[in-house]
PDB file of C-alpha atoms in Angstrom:
ATOM      1  CA  MET A 212    -240.233 110.419  15.953  1.00 36.00           C
ATOM      2  CA  LEU A 213    -243.081 111.934  17.895  1.00 40.00           C
ATOM      3  CA  ALA A 214    -242.916 115.690  18.627  1.00 44.00           C
ATOM      4  CA  PRO A 215    -244.579 116.473  21.992  1.00 44.00           C
ATOM      5  CA  VAL A 216    -246.635 119.398  22.289  1.00 43.00           C
ATOM      6  CA  TYR A 217    -246.075 121.423  25.553  1.00 43.00           C
ATOM      7  CA  ASP A 218    -249.192 123.215  26.788  1.00 49.00           C
ATOM      8  CA  GLY A 219    -247.636 125.020  29.654  1.00 51.00           C
ATOM      9  CA  ASN A 220    -248.644 122.367  32.112  1.00 50.00           C
ATOM     10  CA  ALA A 221    -245.839 121.854  34.842  1.00 49.00           C
ATOM     11  CA  ASP A 222    -246.437 118.029  34.547  1.00 48.00           C
ATOM     12  CA  ALA A 223    -244.328 117.076  31.429  1.00 47.00           C
ATOM     13  CA  THR A 224    -244.161 113.496  32.523  1.00 47.00           C
ATOM     14  CA  PHE A 225    -246.779 112.591  29.600  1.00 46.00           C
ATOM     15  CA  PRO A 226    -246.692 115.465  27.162  1.00 50.00           C
ATOM     16  CA  ALA A 227    -249.548 116.002  24.738  1.00 51.00           C
ATOM     17  CA  ILE A 228    -249.141 114.372  21.386  1.00 50.00           C
ATOM     18  CA  GLU A 229    -250.985 115.958  18.409  1.00 55.00           C
ATOM     19  CA  PRO A 230    -253.439 113.240  17.149  1.00 53.00           C
ATOM     20  CA  GLU A 231    -251.815 113.119  13.673  1.00 58.00           C
ATOM     21  CA  GLY A 232    -248.511 112.302  15.413  1.00 56.00           C
ATOM     22  CA  ALA A 233    -249.916 109.271  17.138  1.00 55.00           C
ATOM     23  CA  LEU A 234    -248.691 105.803  16.248  1.00 61.00           C
ATOM     24  CA  ARG A 235    -252.129 104.312  16.441  1.00 59.00           C
ATOM     25  CA  HIS A 236    -255.072 105.189  14.516  1.00 66.00           C
ATOM     26  CA  GLY A 237    -258.789 104.266  15.029  1.00 72.00           C
ATOM     27  CA  PRO A 238    -262.070 105.763  15.758  1.00 79.00           C
ATOM     28  CA  THR A 239    -262.169 109.077  17.655  1.00 81.00           C
ATOM     29  CA  PRO A 240    -262.500 108.327  21.394  1.00 86.00           C
ATOM     30  CA  THR A 241    -266.047 108.823  22.683  1.00 86.00           C
ATOM     31  CA  LEU A 242    -267.151 110.470  25.763  1.00 85.00           C
ATOM     32  CA  LEU A 243    -270.524 109.337  27.229  1.00 86.00           C
ATOM     33  CA  VAL A 244    -272.168 111.317  29.917  1.00 85.00           C
ATOM     34  CA  ALA A 245    -274.497 109.357  32.386  1.00 86.00           C
ATOM     35  CA  GLU A 246    -277.188 110.847  34.597  1.00 86.00           C
ATOM     36  CA  SER A 247    -275.982 108.506  37.607  1.00 85.00           C
ATOM     37  CA  GLY A 248    -273.574 105.785  38.519  1.00 85.00           C
ATOM     38  CA  VAL A 249    -276.259 103.185  37.646  1.00 88.00           C
ATOM     39  CA  LYS A 250    -276.759 104.727  34.273  1.00 91.00           C
ATOM     40  CA  ALA A 251    -273.006 104.602  33.545  1.00 91.00           C
ATOM     41  CA  VAL A 252    -272.911 100.847  34.441  1.00 94.00           C
ATOM     42  CA  ASN A 253    -275.904 100.385  32.030  1.00 94.00           C
ATOM     43  CA  ALA A 254    -274.314 102.407  29.373  1.00 94.00           C
ATOM     44  CA  ALA A 255    -270.932 100.301  29.775  1.00 96.00           C
ATOM     45  CA  VAL A 256    -272.844  97.097  29.343  1.00 96.00           C
ATOM     46  CA  ARG A 257    -274.764  98.405  26.370  1.00 95.00           C
ATOM     47  CA  ARG A 258    -271.357  99.479  24.695  1.00 95.00           C
ATOM     48  CA  VAL A 259    -269.909  96.032  25.341  1.00 96.00           C
ATOM     49  CA  SER A 260    -272.942  94.390  23.710  1.00 96.00           C
ATOM     50  CA  THR A 261    -272.522  96.641  20.659  1.00 95.00           C
ATOM     51  CA  LEU A 262    -268.859  95.914  20.551  1.00 96.00           C
ATOM     52  CA  CYS A 263    -269.574  92.086  20.684  1.00 96.00           C
ATOM     53  CA  GLU A 264    -272.062  92.328  17.938  1.00 96.00           C
ATOM     54  CA  SER A 265    -269.597  94.314  15.848  1.00 95.00           C
ATOM     55  CA  GLY A 266    -267.125  91.527  16.025  1.00 96.00           C
ATOM     56  CA  TYR A 267    -264.943  92.109  18.980  1.00 96.00           C
ATOM     57  CA  SER A 268    -264.313  89.109  21.310  1.00 96.00           C
ATOM     58  CA  PRO A 269    -265.270  89.770  25.004  1.00 96.00           C
ATOM     59  CA  SER A 270    -261.463  89.204  25.821  1.00 95.00           C
ATOM     60  CA  ASP A 271    -260.663  92.301  23.606  1.00 96.00           C
ATOM     61  CA  ILE A 272    -262.618  94.541  25.822  1.00 97.00           C
ATOM     62  CA  ALA A 273    -261.421  96.017  29.138  1.00 96.00           C
ATOM     63  CA  ILE A 274    -263.431  98.089  31.589  1.00 97.00           C
ATOM     64  CA  LEU A 275    -261.068 100.216  33.516  1.00 96.00           C
ATOM     65  CA  TYR A 276    -261.919 102.001  36.771  1.00 93.00           C
ATOM     66  CA  ARG A 277    -259.828 103.872  39.387  1.00 89.00           C
ATOM     67  CA  TRP A 278    -260.998 102.259  42.653  1.00 87.00           C
ATOM     68  CA  LYS A 279    -263.840 100.226  44.264  1.00 86.00           C
ATOM     69  CA  SER A 280    -264.987 101.521  47.479  1.00 83.00           C
ATOM     70  CA  ARG A 281    -268.072 100.440  49.327  1.00 84.00           C
ATOM     71  CA  LYS A 282    -270.043 103.168  47.467  1.00 82.00           C
ATOM     72  CA  GLU A 283    -269.427 101.224  44.270  1.00 81.00           C
ATOM     73  CA  ALA A 284    -270.088  97.858  45.512  1.00 87.00           C
ATOM     74  CA  ALA A 285    -273.748  97.654  44.335  1.00 90.00           C
ATOM     75  CA  ALA A 286    -272.660  99.014  40.878  1.00 90.00           C
ATOM     76  CA  PHE A 287    -269.865  96.502  40.478  1.00 88.00           C
ATOM     77  CA  GLU A 288    -272.298  93.534  41.297  1.00 93.00           C
ATOM     78  CA  SER A 289    -274.975  95.104  38.789  1.00 94.00           C
ATOM     79  CA  LEU A 290    -272.046  95.238  36.088  1.00 95.00           C
ATOM     80  CA  ILE A 291    -271.189  91.690  36.465  1.00 95.00           C
ATOM     81  CA  GLU A 292    -274.614  90.468  36.637  1.00 96.00           C
ATOM     82  CA  GLN A 293    -275.664  92.522  33.551  1.00 96.00           C
ATOM     83  CA  LEU A 294    -272.511  91.155  31.626  1.00 96.00           C
ATOM     84  CA  ARG A 295    -273.613  87.709  32.659  1.00 96.00           C
ATOM     85  CA  ALA A 296    -277.159  88.332  31.476  1.00 96.00           C
ATOM     86  CA  LEU A 297    -275.707  89.319  28.110  1.00 93.00           C
ATOM     87  CA  GLY A 298    -273.912  85.971  27.916  1.00 95.00           C
ATOM     88  CA  VAL A 299    -270.620  87.607  28.308  1.00 94.00           C
ATOM     89  CA  SER A 300    -268.200  86.462  31.046  1.00 93.00           C
ATOM     90  CA  PRO A 301    -266.725  89.092  33.111  1.00 95.00           C
ATOM     91  CA  TYR A 302    -263.191  88.450  34.075  1.00 93.00           C
ATOM     92  CA  TRP A 303    -262.620  90.729  37.142  1.00 91.00           C
ATOM     93  CA  VAL A 304    -258.731  90.755  37.196  1.00 91.00           C
ATOM     94  CA  THR A 305    -258.530  93.017  40.277  1.00 89.00           C
ATOM     95  CA  ALA A 306    -261.445  91.574  42.295  1.00 86.00           C
ATOM     96  CA  ASN A 307    -258.777  90.603  44.985  1.00 87.00           C
ATOM     97  CA  GLN A 308    -255.028  90.140  45.408  1.00 90.00           C
ATOM     98  CA  GLN A 309    -255.152  86.251  44.373  1.00 92.00           C
ATOM     99  CA  ALA A 310    -257.058  87.191  41.108  1.00 91.00           C
ATOM    100  CA  LYS A 311    -254.550  89.848  40.436  1.00 89.00           C
ATOM    101  CA  ARG A 312    -251.779  87.485  40.909  1.00 90.00           C
ATOM    102  CA  ASN A 313    -253.198  84.861  38.855  1.00 91.00           C
ATOM    103  CA  TYR A 314    -253.996  87.124  35.705  1.00 90.00           C
ATOM    104  CA  SER A 315    -253.884  85.137  32.476  1.00 90.00           C
ATOM    105  CA  ALA A 316    -254.457  86.683  28.931  1.00 89.00           C
ATOM    106  CA  ASN A 317    -255.834  83.411  27.868  1.00 91.00           C
ATOM    107  CA  GLN A 318    -258.796  83.742  30.430  1.00 92.00           C
ATOM    108  CA  PRO A 319    -262.001  84.388  28.416  1.00 94.00           C
ATOM    109  CA  GLY A 320    -264.296  87.385  29.376  1.00 95.00           C
ATOM    110  CA  VAL A 321    -264.510  91.176  29.515  1.00 97.00           C
ATOM    111  CA  ARG A 322    -261.613  92.388  31.550  1.00 96.00           C
ATOM    112  CA  ILE A 323    -262.632  94.447  34.577  1.00 95.00           C
ATOM    113  CA  VAL A 324    -259.416  96.062  36.082  1.00 94.00           C
ATOM    114  CA  THR A 325    -258.159  99.202  37.894  1.00 93.00           C
ATOM    115  CA  ALA A 326    -256.488 101.719  35.898  1.00 93.00           C
ATOM    116  CA  LEU A 327    -253.278 101.305  37.950  1.00 91.00           C
ATOM    117  CA  SER A 328    -253.223  97.644  37.425  1.00 91.00           C
ATOM    118  CA  SER A 329    -253.651  97.766  33.713  1.00 92.00           C
ATOM    119  CA  LEU A 330    -250.227  99.358  33.352  1.00 90.00           C
ATOM    120  CA  GLY A 331    -248.389  97.231  30.834  1.00 89.00           C
ATOM    121  CA  LEU A 332    -251.329  95.632  29.545  1.00 92.00           C
ATOM    122  CA  GLU A 333    -253.307  96.452  26.093  1.00 93.00           C
ATOM    123  CA  PHE A 334    -256.864  95.764  24.898  1.00 94.00           C
ATOM    124  CA  LYS A 335    -258.390  96.344  21.647  1.00 95.00           C
ATOM    125  CA  VAL A 336    -261.071  98.315  23.177  1.00 96.00           C
ATOM    126  CA  VAL A 337    -261.022 100.238  26.583  1.00 97.00           C
ATOM    127  CA  LEU A 338    -264.074 101.733  28.427  1.00 97.00           C
ATOM    128  CA  ILE A 339    -263.209 103.936  31.231  1.00 95.00           C
ATOM    129  CA  LEU A 340    -265.946 103.662  33.682  1.00 94.00           C
ATOM    130  CA  TRP A 341    -266.754 106.428  36.238  1.00 89.00           C
ATOM    131  CA  LEU A 342    -264.594 109.352  34.943  1.00 90.00           C
ATOM    132  CA  GLU A 343    -265.425 111.276  38.060  1.00 88.00           C
ATOM    133  CA  GLN A 344    -263.183 108.902  40.083  1.00 89.00           C
ATOM    134  CA  PHE A 345    -260.397 111.070  38.269  1.00 88.00           C
ATOM    135  CA  THR A 346    -261.794 114.380  39.238  1.00 85.00           C
ATOM    136  CA  ASP A 347    -258.655 115.293  41.216  1.00 86.00           C
ATOM    137  CA  CYS A 348    -256.899 115.808  37.893  1.00 82.00           C
ATOM    138  CA  CYS A 349    -258.297 119.193  38.462  1.00 83.00           C
ATOM    139  CA  HIS A 350    -256.970 119.307  41.998  1.00 88.00           C
ATOM    140  CA  PRO A 351    -255.363 122.528  43.112  1.00 90.00           C
ATOM    141  CA  ASP A 352    -252.435 120.625  44.567  1.00 93.00           C
ATOM    142  CA  ALA A 353    -250.053 119.956  41.780  1.00 92.00           C
ATOM    143  CA  GLU A 354    -248.858 116.611  43.068  1.00 93.00           C
ATOM    144  CA  VAL A 355    -252.326 115.300  43.491  1.00 91.00           C
ATOM    145  CA  ALA A 356    -253.333 116.511  40.146  1.00 89.00           C
ATOM    146  CA  ALA A 357    -250.291 114.958  38.548  1.00 90.00           C
ATOM    147  CA  LEU A 358    -250.854 111.546  40.020  1.00 91.00           C
ATOM    148  CA  ALA A 359    -254.475 111.605  38.860  1.00 89.00           C
ATOM    149  CA  ARG A 360    -253.454 112.589  35.433  1.00 88.00           C
ATOM    150  CA  ARG A 361    -250.823 109.905  35.079  1.00 90.00           C
ATOM    151  CA  GLN A 362    -253.401 107.277  36.265  1.00 91.00           C
ATOM    152  CA  LEU A 363    -255.922 108.648  33.716  1.00 91.00           C
ATOM    153  CA  HIS A 364    -253.290 108.679  31.056  1.00 90.00           C
ATOM    154  CA  VAL A 365    -252.442 105.060  31.697  1.00 92.00           C
ATOM    155  CA  ALA A 366    -256.085 104.082  31.640  1.00 93.00           C
ATOM    156  CA  MET A 367    -256.482 105.822  28.210  1.00 91.00           C
ATOM    157  CA  THR A 368    -253.475 104.604  26.535  1.00 91.00           C
ATOM    158  CA  ARG A 369    -254.360 100.889  27.187  1.00 93.00           C
ATOM    159  CA  ALA A 370    -256.585 101.113  24.109  1.00 93.00           C
ATOM    160  CA  GLN A 371    -255.242  99.832  20.898  1.00 92.00           C
ATOM    161  CA  GLU A 372    -258.229 100.487  18.573  1.00 93.00           C
ATOM    162  CA  GLU A 373    -261.191 102.094  20.595  1.00 94.00           C
ATOM    163  CA  LEU A 374    -261.641 104.355  23.669  1.00 93.00           C
ATOM    164  CA  HIS A 375    -264.907 105.095  25.361  1.00 94.00           C
ATOM    165  CA  ILE A 376    -264.990 107.332  28.430  1.00 92.00           C
ATOM    166  CA  ILE A 377    -268.048 107.103  30.672  1.00 91.00           C
ATOM    167  CA  GLY A 378    -268.752 109.678  33.374  1.00 85.00           C
ATOM    168  CA  GLY A 379    -271.371 111.493  35.371  1.00 80.00           C
ATOM    169  CA  LYS A 380    -273.032 114.713  34.308  1.00 74.00           C
ATOM    170  CA  THR A 381    -271.483 116.637  36.986  1.00 70.00           C
ATOM    171  CA  CYS A 382    -267.851 115.362  36.560  1.00 68.00           C
ATOM    172  CA  ARG A 383    -265.517 118.356  36.254  1.00 66.00           C
ATOM    173  CA  ILE A 384    -262.962 116.375  34.228  1.00 66.00           C
ATOM    174  CA  GLY A 385    -265.742 115.424  31.899  1.00 64.00           C
ATOM    175  CA  SER A 386    -266.566 119.015  31.243  1.00 61.00           C
ATOM    176  CA  THR A 387    -262.955 119.733  30.572  1.00 63.00           C
ATOM    177  CA  LEU A 388    -262.699 116.556  28.171  1.00 64.00           C
ATOM    178  CA  ASN A 389    -265.848 117.788  26.445  1.00 60.00           C
ATOM    179  CA  GLN A 390    -264.043 120.823  25.014  1.00 59.00           C
ATOM    180  CA  VAL A 391    -261.207 118.658  23.341  1.00 60.00           C
ATOM    181  CA  ASP A 392    -261.769 118.987  19.578  1.00 55.00           C
ATOM    182  CA  THR A 393    -260.335 115.389  19.049  1.00 55.00           C
ATOM    183  CA  LEU A 394    -262.676 113.708  21.404  1.00 58.00           C
ATOM    184  CA  GLN A 395    -266.114 112.604  19.915  1.00 60.00           C
ATOM    185  CA  THR A 396    -268.824 113.449  22.231  1.00 54.00           C
ATOM    186  CA  ASP A 397    -271.630 112.554  19.920  1.00 43.00           C
ATOM    187  CA  ASP A 398    -272.298 109.111  18.429  1.00 38.00           C
ATOM    188  CA  ARG A 399    -272.835 110.956  14.983  1.00 32.00           C
ATOM    189  CA  SER A 400    -269.421 112.358  14.424  1.00 32.00           C
ATOM    190  CA  HIS A 401    -270.400 114.354  11.354  1.00 29.00           C
ATOM    191  CA  GLN A 402    -272.652 116.512  13.506  1.00 34.00           C
ATOM    192  CA  SER A 403    -271.375 119.882  14.378  1.00 31.00           C
ATOM    193  CA  ASN A 404    -272.881 120.428  17.913  1.00 36.00           C
ATOM    194  CA  ARG A 405    -270.422 119.263  20.614  1.00 36.00           C
ATOM    195  CA  GLN A 406    -273.069 117.785  23.042  1.00 41.00           C
ATOM    196  CA  PRO A 407    -271.836 114.626  24.819  1.00 42.00           C
ATOM    197  CA  VAL A 408    -273.985 111.543  24.526  1.00 43.00           C
ATOM    198  CA  LYS A 409    -276.288 111.425  27.292  1.00 42.00           C
ATOM    199  CA  VAL A 410    -277.046 107.823  28.723  1.00 41.00           C
TER     200      VAL A 410
END
């Protein structure tokens, strides 16, 4: 049985588990820091390309995000266009209510889905896009922070084998995650400096 580690946080809904106590094992999760939202999308597409080249099927990969507002509309279109240009079909599970209701695990393509809608699903590889959407994990209101943490926890735990987190350079939660020893912040894990990968 797993022994939870209580870090003094009032939200014990999802207690921390020491990495050696986890039931799944794989590469250390990676934090990628992008200079902008556009570069975050570019980094996600490059990572999808690398993953497909390494043998993953596009259907094994999910890109999770917290929400889509008008601000992200152009970035979503760019994401979908770039995936298609790679020859990879995007499967936008949460494009609208009908797409969400008609979800099929047999549909080919890289899954694009909100963190909340991903609850109950699992993917071999998860890319969390726009980590800054979860910035209220650090909100002073405990209820707001707890909700954001739960949604981020759901997103992170959808990964069966690999987890890649992509956030902006000013993302407050990203700087917090950058200090986690069990998070790879550089593609060369043997290096001692803890600088995040800049994309």
